[in-house]
mmCIF file of C-alpha atoms and ligand atoms in Angstrom:
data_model
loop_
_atom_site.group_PDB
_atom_site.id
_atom_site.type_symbol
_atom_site.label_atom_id
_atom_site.label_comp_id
_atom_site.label_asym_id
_atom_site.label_seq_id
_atom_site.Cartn_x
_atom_site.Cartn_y
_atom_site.Cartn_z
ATOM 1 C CA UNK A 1185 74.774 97.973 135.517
ATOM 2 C CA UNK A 1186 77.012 100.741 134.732
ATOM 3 C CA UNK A 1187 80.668 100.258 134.160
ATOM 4 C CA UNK A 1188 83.103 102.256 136.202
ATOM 5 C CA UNK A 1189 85.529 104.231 134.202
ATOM 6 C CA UNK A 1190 83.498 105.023 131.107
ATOM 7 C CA UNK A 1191 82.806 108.797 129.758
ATOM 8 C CA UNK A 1192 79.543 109.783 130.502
ATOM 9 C CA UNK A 1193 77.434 112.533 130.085
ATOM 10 C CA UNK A 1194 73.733 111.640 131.330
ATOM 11 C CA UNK A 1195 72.852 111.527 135.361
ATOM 12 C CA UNK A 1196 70.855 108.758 137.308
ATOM 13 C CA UNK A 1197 68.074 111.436 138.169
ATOM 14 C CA UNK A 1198 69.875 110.884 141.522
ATOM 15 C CA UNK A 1199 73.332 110.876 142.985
ATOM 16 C CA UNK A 1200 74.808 111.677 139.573
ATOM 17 C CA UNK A 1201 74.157 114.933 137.854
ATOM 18 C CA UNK A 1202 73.682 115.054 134.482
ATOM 19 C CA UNK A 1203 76.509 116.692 132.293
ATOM 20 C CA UNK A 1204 75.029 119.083 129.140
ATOM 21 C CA UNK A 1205 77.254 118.859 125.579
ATOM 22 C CA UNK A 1206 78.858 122.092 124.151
ATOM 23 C CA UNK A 1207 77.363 123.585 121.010
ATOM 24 C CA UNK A 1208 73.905 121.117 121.379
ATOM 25 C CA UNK A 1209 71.253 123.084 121.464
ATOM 26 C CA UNK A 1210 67.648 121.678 122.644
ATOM 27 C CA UNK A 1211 66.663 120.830 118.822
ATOM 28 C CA UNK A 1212 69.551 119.308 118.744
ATOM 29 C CA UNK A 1213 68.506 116.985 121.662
ATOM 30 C CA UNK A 1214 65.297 116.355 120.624
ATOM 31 C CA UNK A 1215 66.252 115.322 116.840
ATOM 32 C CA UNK A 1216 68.814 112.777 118.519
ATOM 33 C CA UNK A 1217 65.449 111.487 120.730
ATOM 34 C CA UNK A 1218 63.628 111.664 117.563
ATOM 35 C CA UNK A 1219 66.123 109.740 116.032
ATOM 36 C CA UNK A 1220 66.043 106.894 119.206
ATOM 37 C CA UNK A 1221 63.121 106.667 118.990
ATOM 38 C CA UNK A 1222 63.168 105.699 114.976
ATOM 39 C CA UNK A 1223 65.318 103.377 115.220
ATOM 40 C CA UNK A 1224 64.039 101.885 118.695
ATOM 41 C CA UNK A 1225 60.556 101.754 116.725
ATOM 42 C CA UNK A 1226 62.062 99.955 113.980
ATOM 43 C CA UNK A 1227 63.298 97.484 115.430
ATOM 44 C CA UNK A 1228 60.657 96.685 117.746
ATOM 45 C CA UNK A 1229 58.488 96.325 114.883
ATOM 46 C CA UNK A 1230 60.778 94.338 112.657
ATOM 47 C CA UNK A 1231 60.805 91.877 115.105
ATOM 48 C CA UNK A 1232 56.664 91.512 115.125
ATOM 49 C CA UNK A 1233 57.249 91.187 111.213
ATOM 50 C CA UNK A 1234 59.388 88.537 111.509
ATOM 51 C CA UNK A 1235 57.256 86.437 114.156
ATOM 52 C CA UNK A 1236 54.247 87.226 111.717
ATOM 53 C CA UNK A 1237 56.579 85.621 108.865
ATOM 54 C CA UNK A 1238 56.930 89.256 106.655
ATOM 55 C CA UNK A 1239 60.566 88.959 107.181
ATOM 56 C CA UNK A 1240 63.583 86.646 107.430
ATOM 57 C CA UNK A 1241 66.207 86.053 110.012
ATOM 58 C CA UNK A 1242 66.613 89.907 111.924
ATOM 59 C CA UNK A 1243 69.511 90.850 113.951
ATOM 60 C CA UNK A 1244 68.023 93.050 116.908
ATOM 61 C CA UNK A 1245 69.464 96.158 118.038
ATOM 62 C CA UNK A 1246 67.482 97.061 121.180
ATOM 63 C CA UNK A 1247 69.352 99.203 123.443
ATOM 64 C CA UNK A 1248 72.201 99.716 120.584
ATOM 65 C CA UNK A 1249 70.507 102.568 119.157
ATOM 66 C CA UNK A 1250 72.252 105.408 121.571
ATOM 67 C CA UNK A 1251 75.696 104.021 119.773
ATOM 68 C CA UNK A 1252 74.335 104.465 116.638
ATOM 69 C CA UNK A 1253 72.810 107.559 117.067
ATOM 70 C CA UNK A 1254 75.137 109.000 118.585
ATOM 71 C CA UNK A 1255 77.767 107.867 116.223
ATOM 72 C CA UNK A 1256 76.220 109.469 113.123
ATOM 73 C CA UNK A 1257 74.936 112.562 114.580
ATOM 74 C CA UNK A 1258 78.637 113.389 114.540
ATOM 75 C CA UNK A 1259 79.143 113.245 111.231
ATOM 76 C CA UNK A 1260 77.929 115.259 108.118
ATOM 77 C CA UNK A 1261 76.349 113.714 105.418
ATOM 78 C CA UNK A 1262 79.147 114.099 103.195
ATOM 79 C CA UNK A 1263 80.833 110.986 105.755
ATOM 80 C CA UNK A 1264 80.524 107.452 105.292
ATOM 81 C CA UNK A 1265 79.070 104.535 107.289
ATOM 82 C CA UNK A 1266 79.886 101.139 107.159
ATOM 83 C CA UNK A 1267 77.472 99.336 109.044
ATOM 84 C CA UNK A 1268 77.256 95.627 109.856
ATOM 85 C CA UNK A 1269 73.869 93.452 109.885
ATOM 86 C CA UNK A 1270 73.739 95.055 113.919
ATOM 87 C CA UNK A 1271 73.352 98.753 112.220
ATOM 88 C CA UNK A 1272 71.066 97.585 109.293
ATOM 89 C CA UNK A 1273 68.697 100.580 109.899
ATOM 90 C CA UNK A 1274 71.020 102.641 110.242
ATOM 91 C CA UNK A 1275 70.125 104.210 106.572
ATOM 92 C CA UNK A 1276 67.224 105.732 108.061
ATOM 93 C CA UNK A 1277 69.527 108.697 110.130
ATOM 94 C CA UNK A 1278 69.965 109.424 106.329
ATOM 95 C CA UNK A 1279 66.749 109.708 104.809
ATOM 96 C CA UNK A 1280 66.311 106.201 103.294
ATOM 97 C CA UNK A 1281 63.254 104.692 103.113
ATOM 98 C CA UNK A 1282 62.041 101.533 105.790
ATOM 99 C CA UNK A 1283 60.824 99.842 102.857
ATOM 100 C CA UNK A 1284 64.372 99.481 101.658
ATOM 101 C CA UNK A 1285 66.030 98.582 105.077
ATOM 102 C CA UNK A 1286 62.948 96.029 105.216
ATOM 103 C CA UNK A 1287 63.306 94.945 102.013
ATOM 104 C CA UNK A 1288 66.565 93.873 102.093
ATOM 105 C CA UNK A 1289 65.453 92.008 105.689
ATOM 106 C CA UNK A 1290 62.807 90.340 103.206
ATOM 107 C CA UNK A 1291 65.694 89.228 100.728
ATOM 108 C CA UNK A 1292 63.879 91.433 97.820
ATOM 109 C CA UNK A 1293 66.289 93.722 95.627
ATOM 110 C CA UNK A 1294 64.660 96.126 95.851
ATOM 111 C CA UNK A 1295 66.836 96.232 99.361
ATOM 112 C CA UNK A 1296 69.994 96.445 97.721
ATOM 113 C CA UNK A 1297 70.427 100.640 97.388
ATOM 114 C CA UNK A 1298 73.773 102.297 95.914
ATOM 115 C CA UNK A 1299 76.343 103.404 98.680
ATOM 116 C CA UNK A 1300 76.441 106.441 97.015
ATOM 117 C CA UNK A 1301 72.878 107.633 97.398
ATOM 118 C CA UNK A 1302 73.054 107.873 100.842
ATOM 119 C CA UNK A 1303 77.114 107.941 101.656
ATOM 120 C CA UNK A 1304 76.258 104.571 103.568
ATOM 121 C CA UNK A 1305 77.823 101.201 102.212
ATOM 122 C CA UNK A 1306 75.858 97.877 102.255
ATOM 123 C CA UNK A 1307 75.016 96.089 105.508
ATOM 124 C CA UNK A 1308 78.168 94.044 105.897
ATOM 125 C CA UNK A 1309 77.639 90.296 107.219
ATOM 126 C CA UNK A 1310 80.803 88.937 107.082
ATOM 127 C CA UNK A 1311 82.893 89.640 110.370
ATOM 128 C CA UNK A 1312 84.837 92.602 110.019
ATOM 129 C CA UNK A 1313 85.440 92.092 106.350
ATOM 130 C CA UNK A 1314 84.174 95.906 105.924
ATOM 131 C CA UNK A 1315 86.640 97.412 108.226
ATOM 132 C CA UNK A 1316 89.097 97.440 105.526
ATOM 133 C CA UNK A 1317 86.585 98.661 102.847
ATOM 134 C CA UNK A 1318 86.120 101.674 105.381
ATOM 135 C CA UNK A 1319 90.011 102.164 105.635
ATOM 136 C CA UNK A 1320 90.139 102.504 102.466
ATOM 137 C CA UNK A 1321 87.698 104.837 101.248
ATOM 138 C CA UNK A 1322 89.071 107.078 104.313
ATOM 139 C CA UNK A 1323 92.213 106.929 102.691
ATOM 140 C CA UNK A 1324 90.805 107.525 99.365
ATOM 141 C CA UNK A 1325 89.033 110.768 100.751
ATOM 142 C CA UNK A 1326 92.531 112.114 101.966
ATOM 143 C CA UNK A 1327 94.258 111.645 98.763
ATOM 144 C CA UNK A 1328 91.577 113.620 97.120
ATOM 145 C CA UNK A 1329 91.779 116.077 99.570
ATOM 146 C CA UNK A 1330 88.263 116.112 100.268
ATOM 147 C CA UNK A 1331 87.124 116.594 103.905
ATOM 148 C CA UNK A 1332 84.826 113.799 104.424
ATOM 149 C CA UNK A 1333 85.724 110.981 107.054
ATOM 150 C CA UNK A 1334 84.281 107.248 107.225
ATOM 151 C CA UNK A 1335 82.918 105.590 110.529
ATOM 152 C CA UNK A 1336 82.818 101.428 110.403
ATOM 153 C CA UNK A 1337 80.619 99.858 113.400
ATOM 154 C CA UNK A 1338 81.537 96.142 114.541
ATOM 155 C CA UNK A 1339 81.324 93.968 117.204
ATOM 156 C CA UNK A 1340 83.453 92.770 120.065
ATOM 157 C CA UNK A 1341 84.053 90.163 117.998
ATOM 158 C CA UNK A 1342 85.211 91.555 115.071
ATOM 159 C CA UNK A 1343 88.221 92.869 116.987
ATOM 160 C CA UNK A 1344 89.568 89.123 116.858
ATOM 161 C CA UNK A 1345 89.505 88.863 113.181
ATOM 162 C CA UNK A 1346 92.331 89.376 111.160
ATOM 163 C CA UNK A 1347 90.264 91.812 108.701
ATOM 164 C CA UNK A 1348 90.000 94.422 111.444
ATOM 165 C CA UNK A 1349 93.811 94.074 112.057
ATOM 166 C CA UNK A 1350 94.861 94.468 108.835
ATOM 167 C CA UNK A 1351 91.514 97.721 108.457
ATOM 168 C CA UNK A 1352 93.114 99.342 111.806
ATOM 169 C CA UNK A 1353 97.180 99.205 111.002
ATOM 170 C CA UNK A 1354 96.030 100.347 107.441
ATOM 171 C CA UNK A 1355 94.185 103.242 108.403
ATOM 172 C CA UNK A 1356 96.967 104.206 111.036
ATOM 173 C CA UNK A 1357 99.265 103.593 108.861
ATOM 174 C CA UNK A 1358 98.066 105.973 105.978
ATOM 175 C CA UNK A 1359 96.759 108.465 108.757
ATOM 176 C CA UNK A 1360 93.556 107.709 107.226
ATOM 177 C CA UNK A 1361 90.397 110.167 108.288
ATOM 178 C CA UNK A 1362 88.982 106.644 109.919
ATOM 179 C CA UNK A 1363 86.542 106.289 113.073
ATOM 180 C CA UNK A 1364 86.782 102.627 114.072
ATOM 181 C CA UNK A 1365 83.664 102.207 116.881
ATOM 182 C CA UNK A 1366 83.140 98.879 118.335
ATOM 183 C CA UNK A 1367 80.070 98.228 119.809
ATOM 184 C CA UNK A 1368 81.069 96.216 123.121
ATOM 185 C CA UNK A 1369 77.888 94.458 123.509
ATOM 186 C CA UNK A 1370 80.066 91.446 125.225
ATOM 187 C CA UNK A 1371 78.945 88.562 123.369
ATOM 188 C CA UNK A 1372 79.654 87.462 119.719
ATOM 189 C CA UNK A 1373 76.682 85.441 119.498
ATOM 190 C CA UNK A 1374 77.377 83.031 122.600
ATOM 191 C CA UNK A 1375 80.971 83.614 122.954
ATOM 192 C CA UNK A 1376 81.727 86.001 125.693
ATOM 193 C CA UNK A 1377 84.096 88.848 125.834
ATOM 194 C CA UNK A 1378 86.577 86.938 128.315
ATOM 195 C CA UNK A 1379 86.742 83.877 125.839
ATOM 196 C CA UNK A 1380 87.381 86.623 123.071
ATOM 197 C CA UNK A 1381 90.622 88.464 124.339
ATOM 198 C CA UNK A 1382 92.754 88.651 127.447
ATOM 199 C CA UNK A 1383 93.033 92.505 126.414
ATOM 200 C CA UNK A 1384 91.913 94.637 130.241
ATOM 201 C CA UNK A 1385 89.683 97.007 127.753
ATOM 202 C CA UNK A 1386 88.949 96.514 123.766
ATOM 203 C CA UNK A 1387 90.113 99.980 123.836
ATOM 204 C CA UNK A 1388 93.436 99.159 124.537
ATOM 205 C CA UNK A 1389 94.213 97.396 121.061
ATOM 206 C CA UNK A 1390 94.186 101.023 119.827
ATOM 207 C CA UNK A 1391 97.924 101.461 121.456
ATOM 208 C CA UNK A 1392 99.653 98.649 119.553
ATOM 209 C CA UNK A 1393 98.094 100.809 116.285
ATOM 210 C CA UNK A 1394 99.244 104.091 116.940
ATOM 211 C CA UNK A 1395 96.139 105.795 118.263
ATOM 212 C CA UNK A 1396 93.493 106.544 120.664
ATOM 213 C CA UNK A 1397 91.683 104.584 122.190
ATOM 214 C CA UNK A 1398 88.482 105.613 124.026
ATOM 215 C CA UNK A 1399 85.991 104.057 126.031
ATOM 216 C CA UNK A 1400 82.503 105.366 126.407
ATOM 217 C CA UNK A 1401 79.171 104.475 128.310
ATOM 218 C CA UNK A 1402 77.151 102.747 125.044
ATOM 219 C CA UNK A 1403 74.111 103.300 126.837
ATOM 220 C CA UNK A 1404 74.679 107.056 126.713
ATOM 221 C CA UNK A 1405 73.802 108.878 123.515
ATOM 222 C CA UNK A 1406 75.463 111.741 124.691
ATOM 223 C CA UNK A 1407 78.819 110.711 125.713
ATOM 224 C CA UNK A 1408 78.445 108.435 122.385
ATOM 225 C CA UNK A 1409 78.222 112.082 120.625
ATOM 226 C CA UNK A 1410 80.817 113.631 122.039
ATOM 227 C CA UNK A 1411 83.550 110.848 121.699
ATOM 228 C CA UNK A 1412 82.721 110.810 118.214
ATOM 229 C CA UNK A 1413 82.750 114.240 117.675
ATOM 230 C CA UNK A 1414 86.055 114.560 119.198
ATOM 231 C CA UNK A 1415 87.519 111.715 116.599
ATOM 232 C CA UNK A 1416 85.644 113.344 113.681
ATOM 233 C CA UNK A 1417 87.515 116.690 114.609
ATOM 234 C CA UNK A 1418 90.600 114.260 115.181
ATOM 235 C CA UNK A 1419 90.572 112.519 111.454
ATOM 236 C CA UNK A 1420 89.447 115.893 109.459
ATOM 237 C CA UNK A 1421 92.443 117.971 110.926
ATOM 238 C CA UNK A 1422 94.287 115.045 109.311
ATOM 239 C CA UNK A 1423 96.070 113.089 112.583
ATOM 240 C CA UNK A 1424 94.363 110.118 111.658
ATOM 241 C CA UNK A 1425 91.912 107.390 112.788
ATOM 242 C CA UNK A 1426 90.518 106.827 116.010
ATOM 243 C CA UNK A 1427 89.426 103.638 118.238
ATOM 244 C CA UNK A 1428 85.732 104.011 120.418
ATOM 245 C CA UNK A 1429 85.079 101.482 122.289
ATOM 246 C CA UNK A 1430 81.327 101.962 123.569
ATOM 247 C CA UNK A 1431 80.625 99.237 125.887
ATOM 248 C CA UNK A 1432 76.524 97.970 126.774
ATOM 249 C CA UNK A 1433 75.239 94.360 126.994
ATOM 250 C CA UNK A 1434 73.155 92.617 124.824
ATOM 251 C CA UNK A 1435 70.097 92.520 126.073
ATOM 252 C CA UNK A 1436 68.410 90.511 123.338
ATOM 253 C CA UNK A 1437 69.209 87.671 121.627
ATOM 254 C CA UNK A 1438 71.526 88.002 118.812
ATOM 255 C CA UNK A 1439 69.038 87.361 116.606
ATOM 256 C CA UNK A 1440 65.575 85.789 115.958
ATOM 257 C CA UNK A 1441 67.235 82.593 115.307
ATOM 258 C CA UNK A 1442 68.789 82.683 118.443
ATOM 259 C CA UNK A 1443 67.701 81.431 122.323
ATOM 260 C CA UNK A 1444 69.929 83.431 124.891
ATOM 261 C CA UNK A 1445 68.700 81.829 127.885
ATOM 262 C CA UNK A 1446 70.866 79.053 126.898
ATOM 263 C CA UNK A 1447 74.180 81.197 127.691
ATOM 264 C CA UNK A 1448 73.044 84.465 128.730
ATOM 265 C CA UNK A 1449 72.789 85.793 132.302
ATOM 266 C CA UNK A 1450 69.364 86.685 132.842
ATOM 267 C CA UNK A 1451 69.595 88.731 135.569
ATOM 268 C CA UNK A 1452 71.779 90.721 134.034
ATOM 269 C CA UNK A 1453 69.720 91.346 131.177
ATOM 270 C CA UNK A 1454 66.667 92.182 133.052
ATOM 271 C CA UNK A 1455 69.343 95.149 134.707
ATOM 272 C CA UNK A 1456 70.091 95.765 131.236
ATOM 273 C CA UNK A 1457 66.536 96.392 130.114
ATOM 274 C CA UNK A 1458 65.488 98.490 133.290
ATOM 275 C CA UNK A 1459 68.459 100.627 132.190
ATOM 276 C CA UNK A 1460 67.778 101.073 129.174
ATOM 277 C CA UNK A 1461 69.278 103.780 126.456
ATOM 278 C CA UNK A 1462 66.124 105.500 124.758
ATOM 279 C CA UNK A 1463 64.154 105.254 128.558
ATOM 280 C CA UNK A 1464 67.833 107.289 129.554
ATOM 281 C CA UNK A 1465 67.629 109.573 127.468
ATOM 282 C CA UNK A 1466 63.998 110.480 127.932
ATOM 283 C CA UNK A 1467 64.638 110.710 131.961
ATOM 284 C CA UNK A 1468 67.121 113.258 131.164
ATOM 285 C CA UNK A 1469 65.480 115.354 128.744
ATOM 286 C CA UNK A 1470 62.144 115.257 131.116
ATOM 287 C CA UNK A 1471 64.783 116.218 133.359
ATOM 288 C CA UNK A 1472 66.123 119.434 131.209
ATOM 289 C CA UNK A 1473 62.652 120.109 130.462
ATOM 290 C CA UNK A 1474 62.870 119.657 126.943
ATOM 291 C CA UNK A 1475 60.345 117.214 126.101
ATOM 292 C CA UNK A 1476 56.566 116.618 127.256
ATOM 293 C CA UNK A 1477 54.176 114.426 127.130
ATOM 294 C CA UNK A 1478 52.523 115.791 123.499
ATOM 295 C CA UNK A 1479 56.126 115.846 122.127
ATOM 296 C CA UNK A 1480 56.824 112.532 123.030
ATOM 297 C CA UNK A 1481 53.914 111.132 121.728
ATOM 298 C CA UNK A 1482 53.957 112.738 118.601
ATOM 299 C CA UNK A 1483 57.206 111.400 118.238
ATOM 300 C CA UNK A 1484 56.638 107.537 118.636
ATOM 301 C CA UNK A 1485 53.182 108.215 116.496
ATOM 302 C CA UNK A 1486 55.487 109.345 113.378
ATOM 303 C CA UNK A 1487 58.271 106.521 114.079
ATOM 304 C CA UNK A 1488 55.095 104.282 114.009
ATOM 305 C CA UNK A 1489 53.529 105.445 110.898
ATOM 306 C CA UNK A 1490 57.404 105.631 108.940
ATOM 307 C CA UNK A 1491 57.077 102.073 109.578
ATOM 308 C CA UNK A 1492 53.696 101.285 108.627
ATOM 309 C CA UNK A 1493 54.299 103.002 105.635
ATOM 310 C CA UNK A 1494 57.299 100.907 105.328
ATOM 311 C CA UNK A 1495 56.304 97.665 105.225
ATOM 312 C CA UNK A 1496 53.681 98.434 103.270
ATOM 313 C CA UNK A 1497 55.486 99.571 100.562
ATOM 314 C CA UNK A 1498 58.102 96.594 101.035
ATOM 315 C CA UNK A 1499 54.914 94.442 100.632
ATOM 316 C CA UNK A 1500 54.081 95.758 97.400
ATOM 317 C CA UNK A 1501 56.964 95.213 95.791
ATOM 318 C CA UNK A 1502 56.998 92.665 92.713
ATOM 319 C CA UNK A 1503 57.859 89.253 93.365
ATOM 320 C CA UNK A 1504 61.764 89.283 92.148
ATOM 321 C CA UNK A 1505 63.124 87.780 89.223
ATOM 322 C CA UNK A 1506 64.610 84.318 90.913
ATOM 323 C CA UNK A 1507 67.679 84.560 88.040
ATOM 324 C CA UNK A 1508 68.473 88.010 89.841
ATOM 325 C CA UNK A 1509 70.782 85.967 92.381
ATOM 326 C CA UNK A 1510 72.864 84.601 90.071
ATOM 327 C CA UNK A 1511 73.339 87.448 87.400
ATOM 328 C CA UNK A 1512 76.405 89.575 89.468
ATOM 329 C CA UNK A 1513 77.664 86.119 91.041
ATOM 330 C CA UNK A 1514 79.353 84.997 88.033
ATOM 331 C CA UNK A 1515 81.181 87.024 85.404
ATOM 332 C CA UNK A 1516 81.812 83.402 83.367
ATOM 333 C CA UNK A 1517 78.580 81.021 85.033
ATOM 334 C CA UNK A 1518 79.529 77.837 85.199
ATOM 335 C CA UNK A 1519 77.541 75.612 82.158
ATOM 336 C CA UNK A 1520 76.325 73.318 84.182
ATOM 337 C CA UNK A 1521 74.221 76.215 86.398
ATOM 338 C CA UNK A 1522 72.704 77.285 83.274
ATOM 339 C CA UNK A 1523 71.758 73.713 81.814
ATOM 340 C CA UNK A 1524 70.009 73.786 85.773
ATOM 341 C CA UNK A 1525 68.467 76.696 85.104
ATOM 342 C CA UNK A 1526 66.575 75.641 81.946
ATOM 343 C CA UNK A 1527 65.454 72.606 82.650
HETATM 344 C C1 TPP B 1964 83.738 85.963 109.040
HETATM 345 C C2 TPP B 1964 82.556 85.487 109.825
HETATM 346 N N1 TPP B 1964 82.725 84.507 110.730
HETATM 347 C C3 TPP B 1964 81.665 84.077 111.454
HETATM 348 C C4 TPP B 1964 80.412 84.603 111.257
HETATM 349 C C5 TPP B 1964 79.222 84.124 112.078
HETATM 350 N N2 TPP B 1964 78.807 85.162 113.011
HETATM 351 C C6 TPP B 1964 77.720 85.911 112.779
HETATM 352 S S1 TPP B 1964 77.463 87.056 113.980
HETATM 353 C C7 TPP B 1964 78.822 86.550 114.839
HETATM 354 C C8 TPP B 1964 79.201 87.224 116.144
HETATM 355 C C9 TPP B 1964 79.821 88.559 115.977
HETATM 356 O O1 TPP B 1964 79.900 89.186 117.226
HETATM 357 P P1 TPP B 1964 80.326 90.679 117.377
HETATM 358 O O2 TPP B 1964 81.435 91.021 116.446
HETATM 359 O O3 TPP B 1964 80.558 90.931 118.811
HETATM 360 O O4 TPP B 1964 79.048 91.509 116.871
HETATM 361 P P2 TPP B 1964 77.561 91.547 117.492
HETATM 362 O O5 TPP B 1964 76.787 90.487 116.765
HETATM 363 O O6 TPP B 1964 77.645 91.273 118.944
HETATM 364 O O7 TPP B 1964 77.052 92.907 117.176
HETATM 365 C C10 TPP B 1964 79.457 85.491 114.182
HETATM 366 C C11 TPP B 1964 80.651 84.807 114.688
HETATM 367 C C12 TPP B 1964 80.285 85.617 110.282
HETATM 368 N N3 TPP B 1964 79.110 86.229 110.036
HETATM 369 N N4 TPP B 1964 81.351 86.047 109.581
HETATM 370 MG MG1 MG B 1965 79.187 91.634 120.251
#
């Protein structure tokens, strides 16, 4: 089901015609379907590793990958992204390695990579707690003078949490070079959106900060570009952050330790699935003529064998030190862990 009101770019293949983005040219299209179809493939593979016990708990992100996507093919590597546990592979638009992104999904260390390498800060778990963190560095960036930007990706949810109050006044405030995106998937685990705010449009909380607010199909990469490309060009010119609200459904369950059918509406999710945002995005560049048959399948052969090689490589990593958890938790460890420890 498609929301009325929300920017779009791609048709139905029928009664609405598909919109083309300035200044993308067709390699430009096909990396961003390359880059679906990564993360699509990724996912759809972590969650066969988890079921055959190669990695823990995994937060799914089918049909969230034309957000994120879209999101970072905005940006320039020089920009940050703060992604929560819902944009965990989100590393890979940046050249890092599955076998990190699985590692870390596997609880090894060798999961843990610097922010720095890769201008992309740790998978946040914590509600909103990074929104902040973002604001900051943005703000940082500015008083440097430096050009770069942040982008922090959250929930629905996280919009009720005092963090990403105090992250979006902040960044307003300081006129920080900030893109706030909020992937509307309309359910914080099993809490709907209407038991989460009275607010029309999540959008709309942008007004009481002091700056847009804008609310795009999340299902369309395209529109997902654009919006952020617009905000990008917004917080580099220096007038400060920007709220996107993309708005899609969940159509999987929150996570592999979690059984929808207990809350969810399950017709709606079957809509959800037919409609799909890497099966959209193929229609319409089938559409455009700029991808084939050969093309395609050379493309989800590569995603395939990135993650083959990945866990792979995940799975050959040493057994960790157990201690390893403990040695940043502490600066002073309390006696009685280490008398634990020993015995
Ligand atoms: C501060 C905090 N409170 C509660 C939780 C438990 N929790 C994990 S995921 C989640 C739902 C978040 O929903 P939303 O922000 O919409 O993000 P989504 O999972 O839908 O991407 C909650 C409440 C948490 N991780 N952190
Ligand atoms: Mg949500």
């Amino acid at each position: 089901m498609v929301e009325d009101g929300l920017r779009r770019v791609i048709g139905d293949g029928a009664s609405v015609p598909d919109g083309r983005v300035d200044g993308l040219a067709d390699t430009d299209l096909l990396e961003l379907h390359r880059q679906l179809v990564l993360l699509r493939t990724y996912d759809e593979r972590s969650l066969v590793y988890h079921r055959q016990g190669r990695i823990g708990t995994y937060a799914i992100f089918w049909n969230h990958e034309a957000m994120q996507a879209g999101a970072v093919h905005a940006l320039e590597d020089e920009d940050w992204i703060f992604p929560s546990y819902r944009e965990s592979a989100i590393g890979l638009l940046r050249g890092m390695p599955a076998s990190t992104i699985l590692s870390w999904w596997r609880g090894h260390p060798a999961g843990w990579w610097n922010p720095a390498d890769y201008n992309v800060a740790s998978i946040c778990v914590p509600i909103g707690t990074h929104v902040p963190h973002a604001a900051g560095l943005a703000w940082g960036k500015k008083l440097r003078g430096e050009s770069a930007c942040a982008l922090v990706f959250f929930g629905d949810g996280a919009t009720s949490e005092g963090s990403f109050h105090e992250g979006a006044n902040f960044a307003a405030v300081m006129d920080a070079p900030l893109i706030l995106f909020c992937n509307n998937n309309q359910w914080a685990i099993s809490t709907p959106l209407e038991a989460q705010t009275h607010a029309e449009a999540l959008a709309d909380k942008a007004v009481g900060y002091g700056m847009p607010g804008v609310r795009v199909d999340g299902g369309d990469v395209l529109a997902v570009y654009e919006a952020t490309r617009e905000a990008v060009e917004r917080a580099r010119a220096g007038s400060g952050p920007t709220f996107i609200e993309a708005v899609s459904y969940r159509a999987a369950p929150h996570a592999t330790a979690d059984d929808p059918r207990a809350y969810i509406d399950l017709d709606r999710v079957e809509e959800e699935k037919r409609n799909e945002c890497v099966g959209r995005y193929e229609a319409y560049l089938r559409r455009l003529g700029v991808l084939d048959d050969a093309t395609a399948e050379e493309i989800k052969n590569e995603a395939l064998e990135t993650m083959r090689q990945g866990i792979t490589a995940a799975e050959a990593e040493p057994e960790p030190d157990p201690e390893l958890v403990f040695d940043n938790a502490y600066v002073l460890p309390p006696p009685n862990l280490r008398e634990g420890w020993d015995a």
